[in-house]
Short mmCIF file of C-alpha atoms in Angstrom, two decimals:
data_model
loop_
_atom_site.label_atom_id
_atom_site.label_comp_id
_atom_site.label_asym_id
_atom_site.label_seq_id
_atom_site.Cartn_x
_atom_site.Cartn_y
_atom_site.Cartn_z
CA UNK I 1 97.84 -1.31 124.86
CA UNK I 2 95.03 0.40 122.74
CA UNK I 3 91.87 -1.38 123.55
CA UNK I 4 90.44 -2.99 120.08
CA UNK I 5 87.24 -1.10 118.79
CA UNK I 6 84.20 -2.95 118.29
CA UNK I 7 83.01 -3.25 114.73
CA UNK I 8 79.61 -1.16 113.10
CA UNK I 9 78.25 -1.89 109.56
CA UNK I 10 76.06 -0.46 107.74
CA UNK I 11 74.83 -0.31 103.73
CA UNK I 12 72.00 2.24 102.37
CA UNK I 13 71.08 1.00 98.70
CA UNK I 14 71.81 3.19 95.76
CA UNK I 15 68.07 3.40 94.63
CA UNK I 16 67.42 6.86 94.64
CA UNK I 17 68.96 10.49 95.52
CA UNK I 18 70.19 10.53 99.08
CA UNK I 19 67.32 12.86 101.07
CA UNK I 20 67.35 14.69 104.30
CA UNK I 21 65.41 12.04 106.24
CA UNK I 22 68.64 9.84 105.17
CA UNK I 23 71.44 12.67 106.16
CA UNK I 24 69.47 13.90 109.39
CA UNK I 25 68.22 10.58 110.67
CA UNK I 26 71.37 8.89 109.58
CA UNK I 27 74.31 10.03 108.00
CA UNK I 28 74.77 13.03 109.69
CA UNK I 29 75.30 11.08 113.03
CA UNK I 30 77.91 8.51 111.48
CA UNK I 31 80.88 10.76 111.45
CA UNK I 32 81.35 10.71 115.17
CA UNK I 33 81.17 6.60 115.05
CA UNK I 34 84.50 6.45 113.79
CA UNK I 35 85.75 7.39 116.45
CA UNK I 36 84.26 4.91 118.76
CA UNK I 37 84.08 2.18 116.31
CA UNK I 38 85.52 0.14 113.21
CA UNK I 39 83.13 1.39 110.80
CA UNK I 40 82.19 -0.52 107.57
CA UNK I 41 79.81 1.53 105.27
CA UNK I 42 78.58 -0.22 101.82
CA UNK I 43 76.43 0.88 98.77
CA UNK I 44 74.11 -1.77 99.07
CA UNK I 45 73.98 -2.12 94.70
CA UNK I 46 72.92 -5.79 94.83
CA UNK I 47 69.70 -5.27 96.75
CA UNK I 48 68.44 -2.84 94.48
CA UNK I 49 68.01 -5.22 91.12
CA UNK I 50 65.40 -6.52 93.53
CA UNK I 51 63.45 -3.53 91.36
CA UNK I 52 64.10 -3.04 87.61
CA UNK I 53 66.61 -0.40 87.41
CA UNK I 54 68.51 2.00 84.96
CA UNK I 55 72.29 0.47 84.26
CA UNK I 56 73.59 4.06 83.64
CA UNK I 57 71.99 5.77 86.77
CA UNK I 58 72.85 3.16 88.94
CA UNK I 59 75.67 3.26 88.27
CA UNK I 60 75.79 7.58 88.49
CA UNK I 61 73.80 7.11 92.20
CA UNK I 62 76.45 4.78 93.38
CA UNK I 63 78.98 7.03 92.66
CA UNK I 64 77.54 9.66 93.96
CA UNK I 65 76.31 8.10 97.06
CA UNK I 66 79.88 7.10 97.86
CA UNK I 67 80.96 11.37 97.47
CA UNK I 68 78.05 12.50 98.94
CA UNK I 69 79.54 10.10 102.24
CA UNK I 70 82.78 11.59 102.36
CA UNK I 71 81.23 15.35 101.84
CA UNK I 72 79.27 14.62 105.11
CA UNK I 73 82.36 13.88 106.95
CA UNK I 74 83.26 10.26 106.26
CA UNK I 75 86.91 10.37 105.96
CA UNK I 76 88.19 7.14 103.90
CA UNK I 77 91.14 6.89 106.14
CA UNK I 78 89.02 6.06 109.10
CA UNK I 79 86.28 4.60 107.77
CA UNK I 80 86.04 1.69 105.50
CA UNK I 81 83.49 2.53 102.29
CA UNK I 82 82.79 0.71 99.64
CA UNK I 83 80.71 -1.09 96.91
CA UNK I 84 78.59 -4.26 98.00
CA UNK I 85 78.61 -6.17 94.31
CA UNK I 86 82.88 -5.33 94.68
CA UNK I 87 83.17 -7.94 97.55
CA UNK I 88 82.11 -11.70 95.93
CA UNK I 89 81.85 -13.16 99.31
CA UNK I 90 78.77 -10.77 99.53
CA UNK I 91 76.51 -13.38 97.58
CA UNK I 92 78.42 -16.32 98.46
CA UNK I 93 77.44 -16.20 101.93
CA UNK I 94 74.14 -15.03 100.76
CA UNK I 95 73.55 -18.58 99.17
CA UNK I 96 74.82 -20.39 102.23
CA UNK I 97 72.32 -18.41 104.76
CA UNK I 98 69.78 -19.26 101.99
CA UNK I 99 69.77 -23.27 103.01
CA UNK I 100 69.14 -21.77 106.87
CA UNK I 101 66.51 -19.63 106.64
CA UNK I 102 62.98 -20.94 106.88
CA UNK I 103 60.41 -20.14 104.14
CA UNK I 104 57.88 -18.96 106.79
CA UNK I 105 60.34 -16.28 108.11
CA UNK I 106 61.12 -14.93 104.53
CA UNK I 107 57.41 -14.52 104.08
CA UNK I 108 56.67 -12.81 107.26
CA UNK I 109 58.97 -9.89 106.15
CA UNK I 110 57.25 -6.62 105.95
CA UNK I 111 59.59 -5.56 103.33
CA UNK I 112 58.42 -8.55 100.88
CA UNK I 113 54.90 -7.81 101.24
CA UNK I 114 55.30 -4.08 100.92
CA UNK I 115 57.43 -4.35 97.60
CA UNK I 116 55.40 -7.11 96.24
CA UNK I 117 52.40 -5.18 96.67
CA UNK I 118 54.25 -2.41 94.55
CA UNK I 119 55.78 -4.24 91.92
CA UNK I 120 53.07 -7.09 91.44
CA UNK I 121 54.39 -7.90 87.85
CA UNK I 122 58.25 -8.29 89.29
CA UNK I 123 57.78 -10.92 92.54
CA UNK I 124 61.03 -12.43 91.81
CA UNK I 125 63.34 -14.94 94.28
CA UNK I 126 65.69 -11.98 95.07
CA UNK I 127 62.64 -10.10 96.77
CA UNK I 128 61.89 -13.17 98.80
CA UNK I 129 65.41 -13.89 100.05
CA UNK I 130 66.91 -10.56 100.42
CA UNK I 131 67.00 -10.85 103.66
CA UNK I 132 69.36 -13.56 103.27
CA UNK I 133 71.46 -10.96 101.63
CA UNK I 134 71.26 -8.98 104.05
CA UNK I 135 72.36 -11.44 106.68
CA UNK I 136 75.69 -12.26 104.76
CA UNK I 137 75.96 -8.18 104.07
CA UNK I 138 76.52 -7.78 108.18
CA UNK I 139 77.56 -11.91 109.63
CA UNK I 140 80.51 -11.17 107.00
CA UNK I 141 81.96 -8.62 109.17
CA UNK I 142 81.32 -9.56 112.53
CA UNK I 143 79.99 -6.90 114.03
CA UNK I 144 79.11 -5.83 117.46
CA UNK I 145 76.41 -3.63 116.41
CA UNK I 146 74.71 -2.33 113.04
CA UNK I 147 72.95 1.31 112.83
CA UNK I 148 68.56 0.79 112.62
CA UNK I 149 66.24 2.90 112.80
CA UNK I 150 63.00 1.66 115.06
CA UNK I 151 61.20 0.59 111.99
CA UNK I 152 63.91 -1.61 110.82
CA UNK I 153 64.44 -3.72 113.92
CA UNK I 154 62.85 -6.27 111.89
CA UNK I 155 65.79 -6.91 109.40
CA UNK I 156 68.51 -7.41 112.71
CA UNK I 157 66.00 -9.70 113.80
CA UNK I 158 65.94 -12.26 111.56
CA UNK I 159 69.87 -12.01 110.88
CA UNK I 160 70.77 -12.89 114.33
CA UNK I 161 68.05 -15.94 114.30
CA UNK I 162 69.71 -17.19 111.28
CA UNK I 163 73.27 -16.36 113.17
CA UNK I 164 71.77 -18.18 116.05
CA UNK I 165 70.85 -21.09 114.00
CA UNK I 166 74.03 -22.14 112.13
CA UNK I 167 76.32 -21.14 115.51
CA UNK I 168 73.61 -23.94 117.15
CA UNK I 169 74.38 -26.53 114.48
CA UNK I 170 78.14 -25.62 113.74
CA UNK I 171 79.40 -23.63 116.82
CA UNK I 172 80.17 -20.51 117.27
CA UNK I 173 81.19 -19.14 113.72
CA UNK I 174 78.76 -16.16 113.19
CA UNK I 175 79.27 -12.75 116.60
CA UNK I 176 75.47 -12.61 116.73
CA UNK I 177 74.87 -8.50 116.42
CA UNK I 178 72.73 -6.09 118.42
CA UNK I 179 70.40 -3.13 116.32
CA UNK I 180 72.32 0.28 117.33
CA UNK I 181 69.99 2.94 117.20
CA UNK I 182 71.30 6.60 117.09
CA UNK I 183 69.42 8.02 119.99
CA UNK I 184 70.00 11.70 118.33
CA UNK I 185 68.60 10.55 114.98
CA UNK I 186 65.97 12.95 113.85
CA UNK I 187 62.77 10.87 112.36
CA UNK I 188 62.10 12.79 109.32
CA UNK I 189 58.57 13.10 107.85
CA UNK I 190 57.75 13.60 104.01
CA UNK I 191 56.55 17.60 103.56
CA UNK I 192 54.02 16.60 101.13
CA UNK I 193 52.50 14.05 103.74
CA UNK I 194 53.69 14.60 107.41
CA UNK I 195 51.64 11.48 108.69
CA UNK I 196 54.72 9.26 106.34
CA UNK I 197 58.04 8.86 106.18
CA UNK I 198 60.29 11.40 103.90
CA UNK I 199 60.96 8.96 101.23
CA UNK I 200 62.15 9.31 97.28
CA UNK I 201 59.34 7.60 95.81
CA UNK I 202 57.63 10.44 96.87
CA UNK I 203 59.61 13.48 94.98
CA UNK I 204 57.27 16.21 95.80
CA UNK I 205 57.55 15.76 99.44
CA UNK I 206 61.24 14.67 99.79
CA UNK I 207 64.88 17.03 99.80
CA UNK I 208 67.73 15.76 98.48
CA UNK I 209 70.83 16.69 99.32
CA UNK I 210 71.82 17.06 95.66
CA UNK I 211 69.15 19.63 95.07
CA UNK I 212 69.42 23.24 94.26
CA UNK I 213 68.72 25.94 97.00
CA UNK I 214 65.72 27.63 94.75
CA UNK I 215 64.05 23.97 94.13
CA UNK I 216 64.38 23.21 97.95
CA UNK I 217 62.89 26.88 99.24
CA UNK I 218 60.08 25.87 96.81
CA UNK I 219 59.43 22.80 98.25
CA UNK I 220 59.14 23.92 102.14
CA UNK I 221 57.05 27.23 100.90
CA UNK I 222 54.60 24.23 99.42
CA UNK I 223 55.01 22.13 102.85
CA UNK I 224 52.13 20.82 103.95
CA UNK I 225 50.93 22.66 107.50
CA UNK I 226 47.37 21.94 108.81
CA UNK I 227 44.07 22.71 108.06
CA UNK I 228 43.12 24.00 111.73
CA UNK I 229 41.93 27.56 112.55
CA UNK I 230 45.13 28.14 114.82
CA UNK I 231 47.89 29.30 112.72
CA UNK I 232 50.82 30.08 115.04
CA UNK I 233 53.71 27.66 115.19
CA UNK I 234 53.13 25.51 117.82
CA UNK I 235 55.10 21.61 118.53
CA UNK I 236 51.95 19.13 118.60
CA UNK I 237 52.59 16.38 116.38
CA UNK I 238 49.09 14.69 117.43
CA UNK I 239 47.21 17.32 116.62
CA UNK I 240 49.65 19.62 114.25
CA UNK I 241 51.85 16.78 112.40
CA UNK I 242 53.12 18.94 109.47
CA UNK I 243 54.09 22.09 111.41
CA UNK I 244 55.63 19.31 113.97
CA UNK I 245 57.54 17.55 111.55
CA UNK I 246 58.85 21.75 110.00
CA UNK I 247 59.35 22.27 114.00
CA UNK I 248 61.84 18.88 114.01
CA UNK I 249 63.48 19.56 110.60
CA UNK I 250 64.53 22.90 111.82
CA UNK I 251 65.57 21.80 115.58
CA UNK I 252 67.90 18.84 113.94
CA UNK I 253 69.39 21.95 111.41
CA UNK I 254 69.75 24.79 114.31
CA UNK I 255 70.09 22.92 117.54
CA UNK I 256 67.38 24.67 118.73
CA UNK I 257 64.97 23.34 121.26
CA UNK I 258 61.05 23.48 120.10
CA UNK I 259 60.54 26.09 122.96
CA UNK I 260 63.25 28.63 121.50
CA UNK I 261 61.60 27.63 118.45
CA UNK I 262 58.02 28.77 119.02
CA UNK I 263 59.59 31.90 121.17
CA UNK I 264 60.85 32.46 117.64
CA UNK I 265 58.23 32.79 115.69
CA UNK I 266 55.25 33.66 117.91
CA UNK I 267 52.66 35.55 116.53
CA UNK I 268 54.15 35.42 112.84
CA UNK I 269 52.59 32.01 111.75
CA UNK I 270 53.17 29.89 108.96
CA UNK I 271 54.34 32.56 105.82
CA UNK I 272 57.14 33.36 107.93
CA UNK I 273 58.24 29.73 109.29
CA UNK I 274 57.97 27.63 106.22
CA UNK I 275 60.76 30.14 104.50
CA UNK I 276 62.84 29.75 107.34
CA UNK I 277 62.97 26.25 107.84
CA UNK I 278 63.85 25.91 103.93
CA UNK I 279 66.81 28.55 104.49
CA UNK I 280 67.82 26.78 107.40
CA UNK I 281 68.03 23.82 105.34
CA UNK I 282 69.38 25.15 101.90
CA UNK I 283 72.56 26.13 104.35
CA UNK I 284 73.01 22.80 105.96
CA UNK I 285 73.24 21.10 102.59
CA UNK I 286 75.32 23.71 100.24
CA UNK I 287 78.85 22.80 101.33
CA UNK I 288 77.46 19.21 101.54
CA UNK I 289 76.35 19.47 97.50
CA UNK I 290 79.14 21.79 96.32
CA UNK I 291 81.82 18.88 97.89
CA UNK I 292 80.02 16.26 96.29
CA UNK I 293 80.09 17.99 93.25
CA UNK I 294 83.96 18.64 93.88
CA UNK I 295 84.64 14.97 94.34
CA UNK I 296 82.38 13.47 91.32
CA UNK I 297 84.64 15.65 89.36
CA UNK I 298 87.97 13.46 90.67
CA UNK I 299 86.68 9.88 89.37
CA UNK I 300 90.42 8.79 90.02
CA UNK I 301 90.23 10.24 93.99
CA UNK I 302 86.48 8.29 93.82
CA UNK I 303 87.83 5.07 92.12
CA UNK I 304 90.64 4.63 94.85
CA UNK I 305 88.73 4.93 97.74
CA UNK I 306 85.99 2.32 96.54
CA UNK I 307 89.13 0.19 95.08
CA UNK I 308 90.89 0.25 98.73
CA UNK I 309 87.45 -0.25 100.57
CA UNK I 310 87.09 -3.08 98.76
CA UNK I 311 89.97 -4.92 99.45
CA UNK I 312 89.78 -4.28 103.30
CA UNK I 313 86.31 -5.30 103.32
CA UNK I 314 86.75 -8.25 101.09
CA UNK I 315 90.16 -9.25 103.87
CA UNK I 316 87.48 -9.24 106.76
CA UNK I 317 84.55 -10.57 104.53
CA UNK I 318 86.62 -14.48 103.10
CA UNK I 319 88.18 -14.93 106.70
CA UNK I 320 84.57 -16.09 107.82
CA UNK I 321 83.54 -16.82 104.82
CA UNK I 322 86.51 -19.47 104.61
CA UNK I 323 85.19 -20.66 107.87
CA UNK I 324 81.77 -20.84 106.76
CA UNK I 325 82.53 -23.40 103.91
CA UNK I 326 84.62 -25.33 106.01
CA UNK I 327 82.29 -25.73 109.01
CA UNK I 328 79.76 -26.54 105.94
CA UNK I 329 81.91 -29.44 104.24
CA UNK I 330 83.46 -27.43 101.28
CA UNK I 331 86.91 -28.32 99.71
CA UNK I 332 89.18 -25.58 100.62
CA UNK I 333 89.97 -23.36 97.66
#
């Protein structure tokens, strides 16, 4: 008898233009999960109206963040991909995990501080209790594991002490999950500022994978190196951060090691290596963007695979959601 896979889940929100840091540190390592695992991945639209957004382009990044998935190798048939706001049970759980989380844990949250700090005039509840959300996004499923990078430890944290909680007062309704983190994942700096993450609210310093080839060879040719005297290409990232962070962008795109890589290009410094890396790059993403584009052009092929997503994750999502409310006191439906 086939032995039952465990269960992964994971949801990246539909905020911006999916970005290298995303596809090397992430995406690009999910494929292979499939194989090993029941995989659940989720356009995570609800937690995004945390910040004002733009109906229409919400609506085009969701979309597109869906395609952009199965052009990096996420076939529908073995994975299950769909659209957080689709599956009701999403913020019905949400509520419940609200009335077990404790004030001083919401306000601990990095996340809370960082975003209030950014959108001081827009500190509303949702900001506060996303991680709430979040909770019900992966107890819903109950899964083994959910896909973290280092930094976001923080977010599987509190879920499984609010898991741990209700299973203490009501049994054992909630598989308590561990962080998975991809061991291969490539941490991605921003090319504008090496010493931060690649992130979209910084434009300037971040590829998307949506981009054209001549915009992305601009951006790397702009890269930010380092201001020392020594100008060969050299892996240091205490001393060298932005030539580290070109040397680690190019080693997650070749499969080169940093040795081969300095063997490479010794003696013709930085004019020659920023060009490359951006080449390097500008071919791991074209069949990426021109299947995306591809897909977005099928709306019906797009609509059907968020439409059956749906209803497999929404099967999983109201069996423990059903036991939630009863373990709770709610009349049966």
């Amino acid at each position: 008898m086939e032995k039952e896979k465990k269960t992964l889940l994971s949801g990246i929100q539909p905020s911006g233009d999916l970005h290298l840091g995303n596809y090397l540190g992430a995406i690009k390592n999910w494929k292979e999960l499939c194989d090993q695992f029941d995989c659940y991945w989720f356009m995570a639209d609800m937690h995004t109206i945390t910040v004002r957004q733009e109906p229409a382009e919400l609506r085009r990044r969701t979309l597109t963040q869906i395609a952009t998935y199965i052009a990096c190798g996420l076939d529908p048939e073995k994975n299950t991909i769909f659209v957080q706001s689709h599956v009701p049970a999403h913020a019905e759980l949400g509520w419940v995990l609200d009335c077990y989380t404790m004030f001083g844990e919401l306000s601990r949250m990095t996340q809370f501080k960082d975003k209030s700090a950014r959108n001081a005039d827009n500190i509303n509840a949702g900001l506060f209790t996303y991680p709430c959300l979040m909770a019900a996004d992966i107890l819903l499923y109950q899964p083994d594991f959910v896909p973290v990078g280092e930094d976001q430890k923080q977010h599987v944290e509190i879920c499984r002490d609010i898991a741990n909680r209700f299973n203490h007062v009501y049994g054992e309704v909630f598989r308590v999950p561990e962080p998975y983190i991809p061991k291969t994942g490539a941490r991605v700096m921003g090319l504008s500022a090496p010493e931060n993450k690649m992130s979209k609210s910084v434009p300037e310093g971040c590829v998307f994978l949506m981009e054209k080839p001549e915009d992305i060879m601009r951006k790397f040719k702009r890269a930010v190196t380092d201001s020392d005297t020594e100008r060969w290409v050299r892996y240091d990232p205490e001393t060298k951060p932005g030539v580290s962070n070109l040397m680690s962008i190019y080693a997650a795109v070749t499969g080169k090691t940093y040795e081969d890589i300095e063997r490479e290009f010794d003696g013709k410094g930085y004019g020659a290596f920023k060009p490359a890396v951006g080449e390097a790059v500008v071919e791991l993403l074209r069949p990426i963007r021109e299947e995306t584009e591809r897909l977005l052009a099928d709306k019906a092929y797009l609509e059907s695979v968020y439409r059956a997503g749906a209803e497999k994750a929404s099967y999983a999502a109201n069996k423990t959601l059903r036991k939630v409310y009863k373990k709770v006191g709610f009349l049966p439906r």
